[in-house]
Tab-separated table of C-alpha atoms in Angstrom:
chain	number	residue	atom	x	y	z
A	58	MET	CA	-12.630	22.297	-6.172
A	59	PRO	CA	-11.180	25.110	-4.019
A	60	LEU	CA	-8.502	23.945	-1.595
A	61	PRO	CA	-9.977	23.896	1.934
A	62	SER	CA	-8.263	26.094	4.486
A	63	ALA	CA	-6.074	24.554	7.168
A	64	ASP	CA	-8.789	25.290	9.727
A	65	GLU	CA	-11.395	23.535	7.581
A	66	LEU	CA	-9.122	20.515	7.174
A	67	LEU	CA	-8.420	20.221	10.880
A	68	ASP	CA	-11.957	20.885	12.074
A	69	GLY	CA	-13.021	17.459	13.295
A	70	ALA	CA	-9.723	15.794	12.343
A	71	VAL	CA	-8.671	12.861	14.518
A	72	VAL	CA	-5.195	11.371	14.931
A	73	VAL	CA	-5.221	7.691	15.824
A	74	SER	CA	-2.562	5.143	16.683
A	75	LEU	CA	-3.428	1.619	15.570
A	76	PRO	CA	-1.647	-1.233	17.408
A	77	MET	CA	-0.329	-3.959	15.127
A	78	ARG	CA	-0.310	-7.726	15.567
A	79	VAL	CA	3.126	-8.118	13.952
A	80	ARG	CA	5.996	-5.803	13.120
A	81	PHE	CA	5.518	-4.456	9.597
A	82	ARG	CA	7.782	-1.929	7.868
A	83	GLY	CA	9.690	-1.877	11.159
A	84	ILE	CA	6.762	-0.478	13.179
A	85	THR	CA	4.328	-1.911	15.734
A	86	GLU	CA	1.880	1.023	15.764
A	87	ARG	CA	0.486	2.878	12.767
A	88	GLU	CA	-0.409	6.544	13.147
A	89	VAL	CA	-2.750	8.300	10.705
A	90	LEU	CA	-4.777	11.495	10.705
A	91	LEU	CA	-8.398	11.214	9.579
A	92	LEU	CA	-10.130	14.182	7.956
A	93	ARG	CA	-13.885	14.650	7.872
A	94	GLY	CA	-15.391	16.619	5.007
A	95	PRO	CA	-18.735	17.102	3.285
A	96	ALA	CA	-18.345	13.874	1.260
A	97	GLY	CA	-17.138	11.640	4.109
A	98	TRP	CA	-13.780	10.664	5.562
A	99	GLY	CA	-10.257	10.828	4.152
A	100	GLU	CA	-6.987	9.452	5.485
A	101	PHE	CA	-3.662	11.308	5.718
A	102	GLY	CA	-0.945	8.874	6.766
A	103	PRO	CA	2.419	9.460	5.066
A	104	PHE	CA	5.148	7.653	6.952
A	105	PRO	CA	7.153	9.876	9.320
A	106	GLU	CA	10.321	9.835	7.220
A	107	TYR	CA	8.576	11.317	4.166
A	108	GLY	CA	9.259	14.971	3.431
A	109	ASP	CA	6.496	17.509	2.942
A	110	ASP	CA	6.669	17.522	-0.873
A	111	GLU	CA	5.981	13.791	-0.945
A	112	ALA	CA	3.526	13.829	1.950
A	113	ALA	CA	1.474	16.538	0.204
A	114	HIS	CA	0.254	13.926	-2.290
A	115	TRP	CA	-1.232	11.992	0.636
A	116	LEU	CA	-3.039	15.121	1.828
A	117	GLN	CA	-4.384	15.707	-1.683
A	118	SER	CA	-5.775	12.159	-1.643
A	119	ALA	CA	-7.405	12.660	1.772
A	120	ILE	CA	-9.004	15.916	0.626
A	121	GLU	CA	-10.369	14.266	-2.526
A	122	ALA	CA	-11.983	11.478	-0.487
A	123	ALA	CA	-13.457	13.763	2.163
A	124	TRP	CA	-14.514	16.714	-0.018
A	125	GLN	CA	-15.270	15.132	-3.423
A	126	GLY	CA	-15.999	11.490	-2.718
A	127	HIS	CA	-15.191	8.552	-4.989
A	128	PRO	CA	-15.972	8.038	-8.684
A	129	ALA	CA	-18.666	5.604	-9.768
A	130	PRO	CA	-17.680	1.930	-9.299
A	131	ARG	CA	-17.511	-0.629	-12.119
A	132	ARG	CA	-17.586	-3.634	-9.759
A	133	SER	CA	-18.830	-4.359	-6.240
A	134	ARG	CA	-16.240	-6.926	-5.052
A	135	ILE	CA	-12.456	-6.858	-5.222
A	136	ALA	CA	-10.221	-9.931	-5.096
A	137	VAL	CA	-7.400	-9.398	-2.592
A	138	ASN	CA	-4.133	-11.147	-1.844
A	139	ALA	CA	-2.896	-12.395	1.499
A	140	THR	CA	0.119	-10.499	2.784
A	141	VAL	CA	2.769	-12.464	4.676
A	142	PRO	CA	5.318	-10.384	6.649
A	143	ALA	CA	8.909	-11.465	7.183
A	144	ILE	CA	7.965	-14.096	9.755
A	145	GLY	CA	9.207	-17.608	10.400
A	146	PRO	CA	7.621	-20.387	8.332
A	147	GLU	CA	5.944	-21.832	11.428
A	148	ARG	CA	3.774	-18.687	11.701
A	149	VAL	CA	2.589	-18.729	8.086
A	150	PRO	CA	-0.622	-20.753	8.694
A	151	GLU	CA	-1.635	-18.366	11.499
A	152	VAL	CA	-1.202	-15.303	9.266
A	153	LEU	CA	-3.063	-16.863	6.344
A	154	THR	CA	-6.146	-17.452	8.499
A	155	ARG	CA	-6.684	-13.668	8.348
A	156	PHE	CA	-7.259	-13.927	4.577
A	157	PRO	CA	-10.040	-16.517	4.148
A	158	GLY	CA	-10.296	-17.827	0.616
A	159	ALA	CA	-7.291	-15.918	-0.730
A	160	ARG	CA	-5.824	-17.598	-3.804
A	161	THR	CA	-2.858	-15.230	-4.054
A	162	ALA	CA	-0.240	-14.331	-1.432
A	163	LYS	CA	2.368	-11.581	-1.371
A	164	VAL	CA	5.370	-12.639	0.689
A	165	LYS	CA	7.760	-10.069	2.163
A	166	VAL	CA	11.425	-10.903	1.602
A	167	ALA	CA	14.841	-9.206	1.840
A	168	GLU	CA	14.157	-8.034	5.396
A	169	THR	CA	17.156	-6.445	7.117
A	170	GLY	CA	18.838	-9.004	9.384
A	171	GLN	CA	17.455	-12.026	7.527
A	172	ASP	CA	19.059	-14.173	4.858
A	173	LEU	CA	17.969	-15.908	1.659
A	174	ALA	CA	17.489	-19.272	3.368
A	175	GLN	CA	14.866	-17.710	5.652
A	176	ASP	CA	13.129	-16.142	2.667
A	177	VAL	CA	13.063	-19.422	0.769
A	178	ALA	CA	11.652	-21.256	3.784
A	179	ARG	CA	8.898	-18.638	4.165
A	180	VAL	CA	7.934	-18.762	0.486
A	181	ARG	CA	7.867	-22.573	0.562
A	182	ALA	CA	5.608	-22.528	3.591
A	183	VAL	CA	3.184	-20.185	1.821
A	184	ARG	CA	3.180	-22.375	-1.313
A	185	GLU	CA	1.766	-25.217	0.777
A	186	HIS	CA	-1.444	-23.196	1.293
A	187	VAL	CA	-1.826	-20.700	-1.584
A	188	PRO	CA	-1.499	-21.447	-5.323
A	189	ARG	CA	-0.298	-18.033	-6.597
A	190	ILE	CA	2.775	-16.420	-5.051
A	191	ARG	CA	4.216	-12.951	-5.503
A	192	ILE	CA	7.184	-11.656	-3.513
A	193	ASP	CA	8.040	-8.128	-2.391
A	194	ALA	CA	11.629	-7.117	-1.639
A	195	ASN	CA	11.001	-3.362	-1.190
A	196	GLY	CA	14.141	-2.629	-3.205
A	197	GLY	CA	16.331	-4.550	-0.785
A	198	TRP	CA	18.597	-6.430	-3.220
A	199	SER	CA	21.415	-5.699	-5.609
A	200	VAL	CA	21.010	-7.083	-9.123
A	201	ASP	CA	23.119	-10.163	-8.355
A	202	GLU	CA	21.255	-10.783	-5.098
A	203	ALA	CA	17.915	-10.440	-6.879
A	204	VAL	CA	18.896	-12.885	-9.617
A	205	ARG	CA	20.127	-15.403	-7.049
A	206	ALA	CA	17.024	-15.070	-4.868
A	207	LEU	CA	14.504	-15.193	-7.705
A	208	THR	CA	16.248	-18.224	-9.182
A	209	ALA	CA	15.939	-19.947	-5.795
A	210	PHE	CA	12.247	-19.075	-5.433
A	211	THR	CA	11.300	-20.194	-8.934
A	212	ALA	CA	13.061	-23.536	-8.462
A	213	ASP	CA	10.023	-24.488	-6.354
A	214	GLY	CA	7.444	-23.086	-8.781
A	215	PRO	CA	6.537	-19.942	-10.705
A	216	LEU	CA	6.084	-16.485	-9.233
A	217	GLU	CA	3.166	-14.337	-10.314
A	218	TYR	CA	5.669	-11.476	-10.163
A	219	ALA	CA	8.547	-10.077	-8.113
A	220	GLU	CA	7.773	-6.648	-6.657
A	221	GLN	CA	10.548	-4.044	-6.509
A	222	PRO	CA	13.469	-6.508	-6.224
A	223	CYS	CA	15.954	-3.626	-6.521
A	224	ALA	CA	15.782	0.068	-5.679
A	225	THR	CA	16.712	1.790	-8.929
A	226	VAL	CA	15.232	1.766	-12.408
A	227	PRO	CA	18.481	0.631	-14.134
A	228	GLU	CA	18.684	-2.298	-11.694
A	229	LEU	CA	15.111	-3.340	-12.457
A	230	VAL	CA	15.859	-3.205	-16.167
A	231	GLU	CA	18.910	-5.427	-15.675
A	232	VAL	CA	17.067	-7.988	-13.520
A	233	ARG	CA	14.318	-8.157	-16.114
A	234	ARG	CA	16.907	-8.672	-18.845
A	235	ARG	CA	18.702	-11.454	-16.953
A	236	LEU	CA	15.528	-13.247	-15.863
A	237	PRO	CA	13.092	-12.927	-18.780
A	238	GLY	CA	10.849	-15.627	-17.310
A	239	VAL	CA	10.097	-13.618	-14.135
A	240	ARG	CA	7.628	-10.751	-14.294
A	241	ILE	CA	8.861	-7.639	-12.492
A	242	ALA	CA	6.520	-5.276	-10.669
A	243	ALA	CA	7.440	-1.708	-9.736
A	244	ASP	CA	6.156	-0.123	-6.540
A	245	GLU	CA	8.534	2.457	-5.042
A	246	SER	CA	9.804	3.272	-8.545
A	247	ILE	CA	6.283	4.508	-9.335
A	248	ARG	CA	4.764	5.870	-6.131
A	249	ARG	CA	7.926	7.686	-4.962
A	250	ALA	CA	9.035	8.931	-8.389
A	251	GLU	CA	8.577	12.398	-9.880
A	252	ASP	CA	7.920	10.632	-13.194
A	253	PRO	CA	5.907	7.459	-12.479
A	254	LEU	CA	6.189	6.304	-16.101
A	255	ARG	CA	9.984	6.428	-16.215
A	256	VAL	CA	10.453	2.818	-15.078
A	257	VAL	CA	7.964	1.643	-17.704
A	258	ARG	CA	9.529	3.592	-20.558
A	259	ALA	CA	12.935	2.218	-19.535
A	260	GLY	CA	11.663	-1.355	-19.751
A	261	GLY	CA	11.949	-2.087	-16.037
A	262	ALA	CA	8.438	-3.323	-15.222
A	263	ASP	CA	5.748	-5.702	-16.428
A	264	VAL	CA	3.314	-4.741	-13.647
A	265	ALA	CA	2.735	-1.519	-11.694
A	266	VAL	CA	1.754	-1.603	-8.019
A	267	VAL	CA	-0.197	1.589	-7.365
A	268	LYS	CA	-1.427	3.118	-4.112
A	269	VAL	CA	-4.035	5.831	-3.838
A	270	SER	CA	-2.501	8.135	-1.241
A	271	PRO	CA	1.037	8.468	-2.669
A	272	LEU	CA	-0.437	9.204	-6.108
A	273	GLY	CA	-2.725	11.967	-4.845
A	274	GLY	CA	-6.133	10.307	-4.968
A	275	VAL	CA	-8.389	7.851	-6.731
A	276	ARG	CA	-8.829	9.948	-9.874
A	277	ARG	CA	-5.098	10.391	-10.362
A	278	LEU	CA	-4.587	6.657	-9.857
A	279	VAL	CA	-7.211	5.833	-12.488
A	280	ALA	CA	-5.615	8.293	-14.931
A	281	LEU	CA	-2.155	6.781	-14.358
A	282	ALA	CA	-3.535	3.264	-14.859
A	283	ASP	CA	-4.894	4.398	-18.227
A	284	GLU	CA	-1.459	5.696	-19.232
A	285	LEU	CA	0.208	2.488	-18.070
A	286	ALA	CA	-2.242	0.402	-20.077
A	287	GLY	CA	-1.073	2.277	-23.152
A	288	HIS	CA	2.402	0.870	-22.456
A	289	GLY	CA	1.079	-2.675	-21.981
A	290	VAL	CA	1.538	-2.550	-18.195
A	291	GLU	CA	-1.235	-3.774	-15.888
A	292	VAL	CA	-1.820	-2.448	-12.378
A	293	VAL	CA	-2.344	-3.870	-8.916
A	294	VAL	CA	-3.981	-1.579	-6.357
A	295	SER	CA	-2.339	-1.908	-2.970
A	296	SER	CA	-2.562	-0.294	0.457
A	297	ALA	CA	-0.033	1.794	2.348
A	298	LEU	CA	-0.777	0.087	5.668
A	299	ASP	CA	-4.037	2.004	5.825
A	300	SER	CA	-6.771	2.140	8.419
A	301	ALA	CA	-10.248	0.995	7.440
A	302	VAL	CA	-10.842	4.462	5.961
A	303	GLY	CA	-7.837	4.163	3.655
A	304	ILE	CA	-8.718	0.588	2.701
A	305	ALA	CA	-12.189	1.758	1.625
A	306	THR	CA	-10.534	4.372	-0.585
A	307	GLY	CA	-8.276	1.715	-2.113
A	308	LEU	CA	-11.298	-0.463	-2.810
A	309	ALA	CA	-13.002	2.499	-4.477
A	310	ALA	CA	-9.978	2.933	-6.740
A	311	ALA	CA	-9.907	-0.753	-7.670
A	312	ALA	CA	-13.655	-0.622	-8.334
A	313	ALA	CA	-13.246	2.362	-10.681
A	314	LEU	CA	-10.638	0.771	-12.989
A	315	PRO	CA	-11.782	-0.529	-16.382
A	316	ASP	CA	-9.724	-3.718	-15.971
A	317	LEU	CA	-8.507	-5.464	-12.846
A	318	PRO	CA	-6.623	-8.654	-13.783
A	319	TYR	CA	-4.761	-9.166	-10.488
A	320	ALA	CA	-5.809	-9.605	-6.875
A	321	CYS	CA	-5.228	-6.358	-5.001
A	322	GLY	CA	-3.129	-5.765	-1.899
A	323	LEU	CA	-5.987	-4.371	0.163
A	324	GLY	CA	-6.328	-7.049	2.826
A	325	THR	CA	-3.918	-5.548	5.349
A	326	GLY	CA	-6.565	-4.570	7.895
A	327	GLY	CA	-5.980	-7.879	9.651
A	328	PHE	CA	-2.561	-6.679	10.785
A	329	PHE	CA	-4.177	-4.289	13.268
A	330	GLU	CA	-5.315	-5.371	16.706
A	331	ALA	CA	-7.854	-2.534	16.611
A	332	ASP	CA	-9.124	-0.200	13.890
A	333	VAL	CA	-11.400	2.824	13.586
A	334	ALA	CA	-14.248	0.712	12.174
A	335	PRO	CA	-15.094	-2.989	12.210
A	336	ALA	CA	-12.828	-5.026	9.972
A	337	LEU	CA	-14.108	-5.458	6.436
A	338	HIS	CA	-15.268	-9.038	6.059
A	339	MET	CA	-13.220	-11.021	3.558
A	340	SER	CA	-14.906	-14.044	1.989
A	341	ASP	CA	-13.868	-16.227	-0.929
A	342	GLY	CA	-10.708	-14.141	-1.229
A	343	ALA	CA	-12.543	-10.861	-1.871
A	344	LEU	CA	-13.781	-7.701	-0.139
A	345	ASP	CA	-16.997	-5.800	-0.822
A	346	VAL	CA	-16.696	-2.202	-2.004
A	347	VAL	CA	-18.293	-0.262	0.852
A	348	ALA	CA	-18.159	3.135	2.509
A	349	VAL	CA	-16.555	3.199	5.951
A	350	GLU	CA	-17.709	5.387	8.822
A	351	PRO	CA	-15.348	5.445	11.828
A	352	GLU	CA	-17.073	4.685	15.122
A	353	PRO	CA	-16.786	7.459	17.755
A	354	GLU	CA	-15.943	5.059	20.581
A	355	ARG	CA	-13.159	3.509	18.523
A	356	LEU	CA	-11.770	6.927	17.636
A	357	ASP	CA	-11.715	7.837	21.326
A	358	ALA	CA	-10.015	4.582	22.330
A	359	LEU	CA	-7.355	4.858	19.610
A	360	ARG	CA	-6.685	8.591	19.861
A	361	ALA	CA	-2.981	9.420	19.767
A	362	ASP	CA	-1.125	11.285	22.510
A	363	PRO	CA	-1.518	15.111	22.458
A	364	ASP	CA	2.049	15.744	21.313
A	365	ARG	CA	1.548	13.395	18.358
A	366	VAL	CA	-1.745	15.088	17.518
A	367	GLU	CA	-0.002	18.444	17.318
A	368	TRP	CA	2.811	16.906	15.219
A	369	TRP	CA	0.290	15.606	12.675
A	370	CYS	CA	-1.761	18.818	12.632
A	371	GLU	CA	1.347	20.872	11.952
A	372	ARG	CA	2.235	18.439	9.173
A	373	VAL	CA	-1.184	19.000	7.598
A	374	ARG	CA	-0.614	22.767	7.693
A	375	ARG	CA	2.777	22.443	5.991
A	376	CYS	CA	1.503	20.034	3.340
A	377	ARG	CA	-1.474	22.257	2.611
A	378	THR	CA	0.986	25.076	1.962
A	379	VAL	CA	2.775	22.807	-0.509
A	380	LEU	CA	-0.513	22.051	-2.295
A	381	ALA	CA	-1.399	25.743	-2.435
A	382	GLY	CA	1.993	26.418	-4.001
A	383	ARG	CA	1.180	23.854	-6.683
A	384	GLY	CA	-1.985	25.756	-7.527
A	385	LEU	CA	-4.324	23.085	-6.159
């Protein structure tokens, strides 16, 4: 498919700012740029700190969704996990109500300014309501800290897996060696790596957490999942704090995979006070695979300030230049 021009990409593009119910990844509003193409809508939402080389993958994903559409699905419903931010244990029941029927919960830990006792209390509170627990440290621990924390968590019961307990591949390998009974999942070590398979070849992961936008689109995600399966590594499709448009793309990716053994991290729409389309209805711990069409009145209400619109449009132009340089 020829790469659309910058003018074609920005014709009809909308930048929105979605207010959040709780602080997540240190932010209380999520900005994304939505592209409209002949096949539908795509979402371009790399976080502000990402450089253009990395952000270009997100633009490639948005172009695929809006200009090519999604591959044929293999399933119509996707099991999703609850996501529990780094909140106090007293708020856990409130958060879990946003994930009706979820049988798996991912609990954020290792938050800056918090300690292990707070993490343990949060995980214990979630265990009272959800049978399967996975934790996500976003690379926030050293090896010794990870071993200590994971030992504390598993004293209360098993973990489905521990996601990115440490930042580097050698650290993940060492944690996996020292705690053979705990499955280790890689997230940042895959989606922010020039070689996504490096952590797997090094023996640092049992599970791969994959996200459509950072990998450059649904088709690239499906191809990577096939490679990972060849190494005995299963995948979990997750979101990058996406709007309803991005969540629909994540669901399309999960629906296109041959195998999907784990609940996916695609239930994060409940963290927004308002979104560009009605919230996807979760029932019995699953979401339907559906197309999403943003509503004009919602787009108008959530439209970002003019200076932010120009910032995002200029970012699209730069990232398109990066893609053109890659021969895409």
